[in-house]
């Protein structure tokens, strides 16, 4: 895969919001409806049905949401496009799916939604109260017992910086190595909600959900915060905690040195 | 209707959260499923099927949500009840409906969810951006053009205090008079969201939605802020703006001098 747009292609950047519940995830799969398929099909209304292909900065899993995922769309070069037309027309053709195009812009020379990204930011939301969620069902992990967020933060601090994250990596992960650098891992409480905010250049498959599932053990006082360090150093998926459900996870934003959406 | 619980009755206060989309509103109606019917039926699991009746502090309309609605349930006096049992058992029997019991407590002597309430608080949420909502569909009023919230606040200030709100009252409103006192009407912006927070002892039918629909005209500069005063003084529903959709409206909280939920 080359980074830049091939000749004869007009590359556009889009910023997307979606409710991940109805989909198998971002990527096209035979097993069901994907966000990628729906966006490409909606974009093909702008090209009289000629093929539009897409690449995303983050291949979210089934049930994971996005508030600011970035992707690029490769259109035939002669398609008449404007920022407003791409945003509104694709958004229109995506109806009634809970997928919305927030912004669209022509990609800078050589720009690639996946390879040009220098950071990804996720928020994981826990609803921490006895009563089950009514309005937030599907968008939170419901944990009844009160979480000790100071202990969670102490455990989280062991994961900051550069490490081999083998213990927090899904078996199906296709990355060449498990070396990643966590720039931020912050746990905050706002009333009944506990937020885990995390940022890195890139993440391994299920890394955020595996870290959250592990930190929840610390929050329940089932694990001492230092056991997170032991789990990390073991480089063994079996030594870390369970995978948190997809519901609470949302891809918030993707960063580029050469931001295509700047006006 | 008397205020206090009749003899032989054990009155309980409950605080409820619900997603209003699937329901005809709080009140039982022949035309569809109501929150009241579902809660009473769930509560009857605690009384071997004997009748439980309820009264709410706010009869929300179809599609209107609640984050902290208060109601009371009148159980037969011999039903064995505890705070935890009432909250968790009713919550359990409400599954899979998006209705959750946040708290339950025995009502103080003479307490009535409707007549003892001294204030109600609502939040109306507007998503103010070009792209349609994906994750917030059904929970916001989507307005594409940027709203001038300073102008909206200037218009809103004419409604503060005690007035005859005939111009903002639904034709179907059953209240004896239209005199109400608005204690708060605040418009704030947080990124793409505009919030209208409003508090009063009580509201007329559709009053919040009619005020929001009118203030949106001011936010669009279709109306000068002073026209809100003229509309109010006309005491004529036709002189005020349209009714905002139910989607953005949420009953946030109800206040009592004698708060039954205090531990």
PDB file of C-alpha atoms in Angstrom, chain A residues 17-21 65-67 87-88 90-103 127 129-137 139 144 192-193 250, chain B residues 17-21 65-67 87-88 90-103 127 129-137 139 144 192-193 250:
ATOM      1  CA  UNK A  17     -19.386  10.390  13.889  1.00  0.00           C
ATOM      2  CA  UNK A  18     -21.235   7.116  14.315  1.00  0.00           C
ATOM      3  CA  UNK A  19     -23.154   4.942  16.734  1.00  0.00           C
ATOM      4  CA  UNK A  20     -21.306   1.616  16.453  1.00  0.00           C
ATOM      5  CA  UNK A  21     -24.093  -0.606  17.768  1.00  0.00           C
ATOM      6  CA  UNK A  65     -18.446   4.372  18.589  1.00  0.00           C
ATOM      7  CA  UNK A  66     -16.756   7.347  16.964  1.00  0.00           C
ATOM      8  CA  UNK A  67     -17.124  11.052  17.652  1.00  0.00           C
ATOM      9  CA  UNK A  87     -20.131  16.523   3.668  1.00  0.00           C
ATOM     10  CA  UNK A  88     -23.830  17.081   3.009  1.00  0.00           C
ATOM     11  CA  UNK A  90     -22.659  11.704   1.765  1.00  0.00           C
ATOM     12  CA  UNK A  91     -24.450  12.549   5.026  1.00  0.00           C
ATOM     13  CA  UNK A  92     -27.751  12.657   3.155  1.00  0.00           C
ATOM     14  CA  UNK A  93     -27.211   9.321   1.413  1.00  0.00           C
ATOM     15  CA  UNK A  94     -26.218   7.693   4.725  1.00  0.00           C
ATOM     16  CA  UNK A  95     -29.727   8.272   6.109  1.00  0.00           C
ATOM     17  CA  UNK A  96     -31.248   6.696   8.140  1.00  0.00           C
ATOM     18  CA  UNK A  97     -28.045   5.123   9.431  1.00  0.00           C
ATOM     19  CA  UNK A  98     -26.599   6.666  12.609  1.00  0.00           C
ATOM     20  CA  UNK A  99     -23.473   7.778  10.719  1.00  0.00           C
ATOM     21  CA  UNK A 100     -22.790  11.458  10.123  1.00  0.00           C
ATOM     22  CA  UNK A 101     -20.088  13.275   8.123  1.00  0.00           C
ATOM     23  CA  UNK A 102     -18.910  16.160  10.303  1.00  0.00           C
ATOM     24  CA  UNK A 103     -16.372  17.682   7.931  1.00  0.00           C
ATOM     25  CA  UNK A 127     -21.531   4.362  34.261  1.00  0.00           C
ATOM     26  CA  UNK A 129     -23.976   3.459  39.876  1.00  0.00           C
ATOM     27  CA  UNK A 130     -26.333   0.758  41.116  1.00  0.00           C
ATOM     28  CA  UNK A 131     -29.133   1.429  38.598  1.00  0.00           C
ATOM     29  CA  UNK A 132     -28.735   0.177  35.033  1.00  0.00           C
ATOM     30  CA  UNK A 133     -28.490   2.761  32.230  1.00  0.00           C
ATOM     31  CA  UNK A 134     -31.692   3.896  30.514  1.00  0.00           C
ATOM     32  CA  UNK A 135     -30.643   6.749  28.235  1.00  0.00           C
ATOM     33  CA  UNK A 136     -26.982   5.654  27.887  1.00  0.00           C
ATOM     34  CA  UNK A 137     -27.577   1.963  27.117  1.00  0.00           C
ATOM     35  CA  UNK A 139     -22.734   3.826  25.156  1.00  0.00           C
ATOM     36  CA  UNK A 144     -22.538  -1.222  39.932  1.00  0.00           C
ATOM     37  CA  UNK A 192     -21.937   8.800  38.161  1.00  0.00           C
ATOM     38  CA  UNK A 193     -19.559   8.665  35.173  1.00  0.00           C
ATOM     39  CA  UNK A 250     -15.455   5.967  21.538  1.00  0.00           C
TER      40      UNK A 250
ATOM     41  CA  UNK B  17     -34.494   7.804  34.308  1.00  0.00           C
ATOM     42  CA  UNK B  18     -35.957   6.940  30.910  1.00  0.00           C
ATOM     43  CA  UNK B  19     -35.496   7.282  27.180  1.00  0.00           C
ATOM     44  CA  UNK B  20     -38.875   8.704  26.113  1.00  0.00           C
ATOM     45  CA  UNK B  21     -38.687   7.673  22.457  1.00  0.00           C
ATOM     46  CA  UNK B  65     -36.852  12.051  28.343  1.00  0.00           C
ATOM     47  CA  UNK B  66     -36.201  11.998  32.073  1.00  0.00           C
ATOM     48  CA  UNK B  67     -32.926  11.943  33.983  1.00  0.00           C
ATOM     49  CA  UNK B  87     -35.092  -0.019  43.337  1.00  0.00           C
ATOM     50  CA  UNK B  88     -33.530  -3.237  42.070  1.00  0.00           C
ATOM     51  CA  UNK B  90     -38.654  -2.817  39.775  1.00  0.00           C
ATOM     52  CA  UNK B  91     -35.559  -2.035  37.680  1.00  0.00           C
ATOM     53  CA  UNK B  92     -35.144  -5.736  36.953  1.00  0.00           C
ATOM     54  CA  UNK B  93     -38.763  -6.263  35.927  1.00  0.00           C
ATOM     55  CA  UNK B  94     -38.604  -3.191  33.652  1.00  0.00           C
ATOM     56  CA  UNK B  95     -36.023  -4.921  31.446  1.00  0.00           C
ATOM     57  CA  UNK B  96     -35.456  -4.573  28.528  1.00  0.00           C
ATOM     58  CA  UNK B  97     -37.258  -1.237  28.510  1.00  0.00           C
ATOM     59  CA  UNK B  98     -35.020   1.864  28.656  1.00  0.00           C
ATOM     60  CA  UNK B  99     -36.463   2.827  32.038  1.00  0.00           C
ATOM     61  CA  UNK B 100     -34.319   2.680  35.173  1.00  0.00           C
ATOM     62  CA  UNK B 101     -35.146   3.216  38.861  1.00  0.00           C
ATOM     63  CA  UNK B 102     -32.313   5.350  40.271  1.00  0.00           C
ATOM     64  CA  UNK B 103     -33.485   5.525  43.886  1.00  0.00           C
ATOM     65  CA  UNK B 127     -27.259  20.227  18.512  1.00  0.00           C
ATOM     66  CA  UNK B 129     -23.944  22.221  13.676  1.00  0.00           C
ATOM     67  CA  UNK B 130     -24.338  21.489   9.978  1.00  0.00           C
ATOM     68  CA  UNK B 131     -24.019  17.679  10.254  1.00  0.00           C
ATOM     69  CA  UNK B 132     -26.991  15.695  11.490  1.00  0.00           C
ATOM     70  CA  UNK B 133     -26.680  13.806  14.806  1.00  0.00           C
ATOM     71  CA  UNK B 134     -25.449  10.206  14.756  1.00  0.00           C
ATOM     72  CA  UNK B 135     -24.980   9.278  18.415  1.00  0.00           C
ATOM     73  CA  UNK B 136     -27.472  11.828  19.815  1.00  0.00           C
ATOM     74  CA  UNK B 137     -30.375  11.147  17.434  1.00  0.00           C
ATOM     75  CA  UNK B 139     -32.032  13.292  22.270  1.00  0.00           C
ATOM     76  CA  UNK B 144     -27.985  23.660  11.295  1.00  0.00           C
ATOM     77  CA  UNK B 192     -21.743  22.204  19.232  1.00  0.00           C
ATOM     78  CA  UNK B 193     -24.386  21.986  21.961  1.00  0.00           C
ATOM     79  CA  UNK B 250     -35.317  16.122  29.462  1.00  0.00           C
TER      80      UNK B 250
END
